[in-house]
Short mmCIF file of C-alpha atoms and ligand atoms in Angstrom, two decimals:
data_model
loop_
_atom_site.label_atom_id
_atom_site.label_comp_id
_atom_site.label_asym_id
_atom_site.label_seq_id
_atom_site.Cartn_x
_atom_site.Cartn_y
_atom_site.Cartn_z
CA UNK A 1 -26.44 -30.53 -13.55
CA UNK A 2 -27.16 -29.66 -9.89
CA UNK A 3 -26.06 -26.21 -8.64
CA UNK A 4 -22.52 -26.08 -7.16
CA UNK A 5 -23.76 -26.13 -3.57
CA UNK A 6 -25.42 -29.53 -4.10
CA UNK A 7 -22.51 -31.29 -5.81
CA UNK A 8 -20.34 -33.67 -3.78
CA UNK A 9 -16.84 -32.48 -2.82
CA UNK A 10 -15.28 -35.26 -4.91
CA UNK A 11 -16.20 -33.19 -7.94
CA UNK A 12 -13.80 -30.44 -6.85
CA UNK A 13 -11.37 -30.61 -9.77
CA UNK A 14 -9.20 -27.86 -11.25
CA UNK A 15 -9.97 -26.10 -14.50
CA UNK A 16 -8.64 -28.08 -17.43
CA UNK A 17 -9.98 -26.07 -20.38
CA UNK A 18 -8.01 -24.16 -22.98
CA UNK A 19 -5.12 -21.87 -22.01
CA UNK A 20 -6.48 -18.47 -21.06
CA UNK A 21 -5.49 -15.68 -23.41
CA UNK A 22 -4.36 -12.32 -22.04
CA UNK A 23 -4.59 -13.17 -18.36
CA UNK A 24 -1.70 -11.66 -16.38
CA UNK A 25 0.38 -13.79 -14.04
CA UNK A 26 -0.77 -13.97 -10.46
CA UNK A 27 1.60 -12.62 -7.82
CA UNK A 28 2.64 -14.07 -4.47
CA UNK A 29 5.17 -12.53 -2.09
CA UNK A 30 5.93 -14.67 0.96
CA UNK A 31 6.36 -13.29 4.48
CA UNK A 32 5.55 -9.65 3.74
CA UNK A 33 4.59 -9.18 7.38
CA UNK A 34 7.98 -10.24 8.69
CA UNK A 35 9.11 -6.70 9.44
CA UNK A 36 12.69 -7.48 10.42
CA UNK A 37 13.83 -9.91 7.74
CA UNK A 38 14.54 -8.75 4.22
CA UNK A 39 15.18 -5.21 5.43
CA UNK A 40 16.55 -4.16 2.07
CA UNK A 41 13.11 -4.74 0.51
CA UNK A 42 11.79 -1.75 2.49
CA UNK A 43 12.06 1.42 0.43
CA UNK A 44 12.96 4.56 2.43
CA UNK A 45 10.43 7.33 1.82
CA UNK A 46 11.44 9.90 4.44
CA UNK A 47 13.42 9.57 7.69
CA UNK A 48 11.90 6.68 9.72
CA UNK A 49 9.27 5.98 7.03
CA UNK A 50 9.47 3.07 4.59
CA UNK A 51 7.17 1.27 2.19
CA UNK A 52 7.26 -2.27 0.92
CA UNK A 53 5.74 -2.41 -2.56
CA UNK A 54 3.52 -5.39 -3.28
CA UNK A 55 1.98 -4.56 -6.65
CA UNK A 56 2.11 -1.73 -9.19
CA UNK A 57 -0.87 -1.65 -11.53
CA UNK A 58 0.30 0.57 -14.38
CA UNK A 59 -2.73 -0.29 -16.50
CA UNK A 60 -5.27 0.71 -13.85
CA UNK A 61 -3.28 3.37 -12.01
CA UNK A 62 -3.21 1.89 -8.53
CA UNK A 63 -0.62 0.40 -6.21
CA UNK A 64 -0.56 -1.78 -3.10
CA UNK A 65 2.08 -1.42 -0.43
CA UNK A 66 2.78 -1.74 3.26
CA UNK A 67 3.73 1.50 4.97
CA UNK A 68 5.99 1.28 8.02
CA UNK A 69 6.48 4.34 10.24
CA UNK A 70 8.83 4.49 13.21
CA UNK A 71 8.23 8.05 14.40
CA UNK A 72 5.42 10.13 15.80
CA UNK A 73 3.96 13.27 14.32
CA UNK A 74 2.56 14.51 11.04
CA UNK A 75 3.37 12.36 8.01
CA UNK A 76 1.68 14.38 5.31
CA UNK A 77 -1.34 16.48 4.34
CA UNK A 78 -2.77 15.27 1.04
CA UNK A 79 -5.69 15.05 -1.33
CA UNK A 80 -6.67 11.80 -3.05
CA UNK A 81 -7.82 11.65 -6.66
CA UNK A 82 -9.03 8.07 -6.22
CA UNK A 83 -10.19 5.72 -3.47
CA UNK A 84 -7.89 4.32 -0.79
CA UNK A 85 -8.40 1.10 1.16
CA UNK A 86 -6.32 0.54 4.29
CA UNK A 87 -5.84 -2.40 6.64
CA UNK A 88 -3.98 -1.37 9.78
CA UNK A 89 -1.71 -4.10 11.10
CA UNK A 90 0.24 -2.43 13.92
CA UNK A 91 0.23 0.82 15.88
CA UNK A 92 -2.44 3.42 15.27
CA UNK A 93 -2.95 6.58 13.27
CA UNK A 94 -5.62 9.09 12.35
CA UNK A 95 -6.45 12.07 10.21
CA UNK A 96 -6.68 15.44 11.95
CA UNK A 97 -9.85 16.16 9.95
CA UNK A 98 -11.77 13.05 11.07
CA UNK A 99 -12.77 11.59 14.41
CA UNK A 100 -12.00 7.92 13.63
CA UNK A 101 -8.78 6.06 14.44
CA UNK A 102 -7.09 3.33 12.41
CA UNK A 103 -6.21 0.59 14.89
CA UNK A 104 -4.73 -2.92 14.50
CA UNK A 105 -7.16 -5.14 12.63
CA UNK A 106 -9.26 -2.28 11.32
CA UNK A 107 -10.20 -1.50 7.73
CA UNK A 108 -10.66 2.06 6.56
CA UNK A 109 -11.83 3.65 3.32
CA UNK A 110 -10.76 7.09 2.11
CA UNK A 111 -13.00 8.62 -0.56
CA UNK A 112 -11.65 10.30 -3.69
CA UNK A 113 -11.34 14.06 -3.27
CA UNK A 114 -10.82 14.05 0.48
CA UNK A 115 -8.07 16.23 1.95
CA UNK A 116 -6.61 15.05 5.23
CA UNK A 117 -3.53 15.18 7.45
CA UNK A 118 -2.06 11.89 8.66
CA UNK A 119 -0.72 11.83 12.22
CA UNK A 120 0.92 9.01 14.14
CA UNK A 121 0.40 9.89 17.82
CA UNK A 122 3.04 10.08 20.54
CA UNK A 123 3.70 6.70 22.13
CA UNK A 124 3.37 4.65 18.94
CA UNK A 125 6.80 3.18 18.25
CA UNK A 126 5.82 1.50 15.02
CA UNK A 127 2.84 1.86 12.70
CA UNK A 128 2.31 -0.67 9.91
CA UNK A 129 -0.56 -0.39 7.43
CA UNK A 130 -1.35 -2.05 4.13
CA UNK A 131 -2.66 0.48 1.59
CA UNK A 132 -4.40 0.01 -1.75
CA UNK A 133 -4.22 3.42 -3.44
CA UNK A 134 -5.83 4.37 -6.73
CA UNK A 135 -4.88 7.58 -8.53
CA UNK A 136 -2.62 10.09 -6.85
CA UNK A 137 -1.69 11.87 -3.66
CA UNK A 138 -1.49 15.62 -4.08
CA UNK A 139 0.43 17.03 -1.13
CA UNK A 140 -1.08 20.34 -0.04
CA UNK A 141 -0.59 23.32 2.25
CA UNK A 142 -3.23 23.90 4.96
CA UNK A 143 -5.17 26.11 2.52
CA UNK A 144 -5.14 23.38 -0.15
CA UNK A 145 -2.34 24.81 -2.31
CA UNK A 146 -0.62 21.88 -4.06
CA UNK A 147 3.05 21.34 -3.25
CA UNK A 148 3.76 17.89 -4.70
CA UNK A 149 2.29 14.79 -6.26
CA UNK A 150 2.75 11.04 -6.06
CA UNK A 151 1.22 8.24 -8.10
CA UNK A 152 1.94 4.66 -9.14
CA UNK A 153 4.63 5.89 -11.55
CA UNK A 154 6.55 7.96 -8.98
CA UNK A 155 6.27 5.07 -6.50
CA UNK A 156 7.65 2.69 -9.11
CA UNK A 157 10.52 5.07 -9.86
CA UNK A 158 11.40 5.44 -6.16
CA UNK A 159 11.28 1.67 -5.61
CA UNK A 160 13.31 0.95 -8.74
CA UNK A 161 16.06 3.37 -7.68
CA UNK A 162 16.18 1.82 -4.20
CA UNK A 163 16.28 -1.79 -5.40
CA UNK A 164 19.05 -0.93 -7.85
CA UNK A 165 21.05 0.83 -5.11
CA UNK A 166 20.88 -2.13 -2.69
CA UNK A 167 21.76 -4.70 -5.34
CA UNK A 168 18.34 -6.37 -5.69
CA UNK A 169 18.01 -4.89 -9.15
CA UNK A 170 15.30 -3.36 -11.29
CA UNK A 171 14.06 -6.77 -12.49
CA UNK A 172 12.61 -7.42 -9.05
CA UNK A 173 10.54 -4.25 -9.01
CA UNK A 174 9.36 -4.86 -12.56
CA UNK A 175 8.17 -8.33 -11.44
CA UNK A 176 5.60 -6.50 -9.28
CA UNK A 177 4.07 -4.68 -12.26
CA UNK A 178 0.70 -5.77 -13.62
FE1 FE B 201 -5.01 9.51 2.78
#
């Protein structure tokens, strides 16, 4: 059989083998970037800060969400126990400890163990960023003293409470679990 690159397109046919055992359902959420519609799907995190959960991986300890911030200033100082991948969609933000800026269309990687302080600068009315976060945030004082912690389980709990309170229900949030 010729390698895939040499086969004609007519051979593009879907998999028709046996049912796959143990493979989780895929997950599709339409229009997650429509920031005005479906307002009740945005979970309040602190005044003028919301997140929209996309996926909770309880088996691998990571979560994916879109963070939406409508204020300027310091959001939090935190240490990561795992890697973070971010795609900035709107506005801009940075960490006080680093000289790079997250700007619309940019990708950024935050290494496990880093401690940094997230600031949204004056003049940014709305910041929107998609985050893939593994492990936990440990919120810290300037000297590194821990003051709080967040992980996929606390995020799930916060989202579940919100979705129950607005009438969407806990089933919705559990549909995002893999
Ligand atoms: Fe971070």
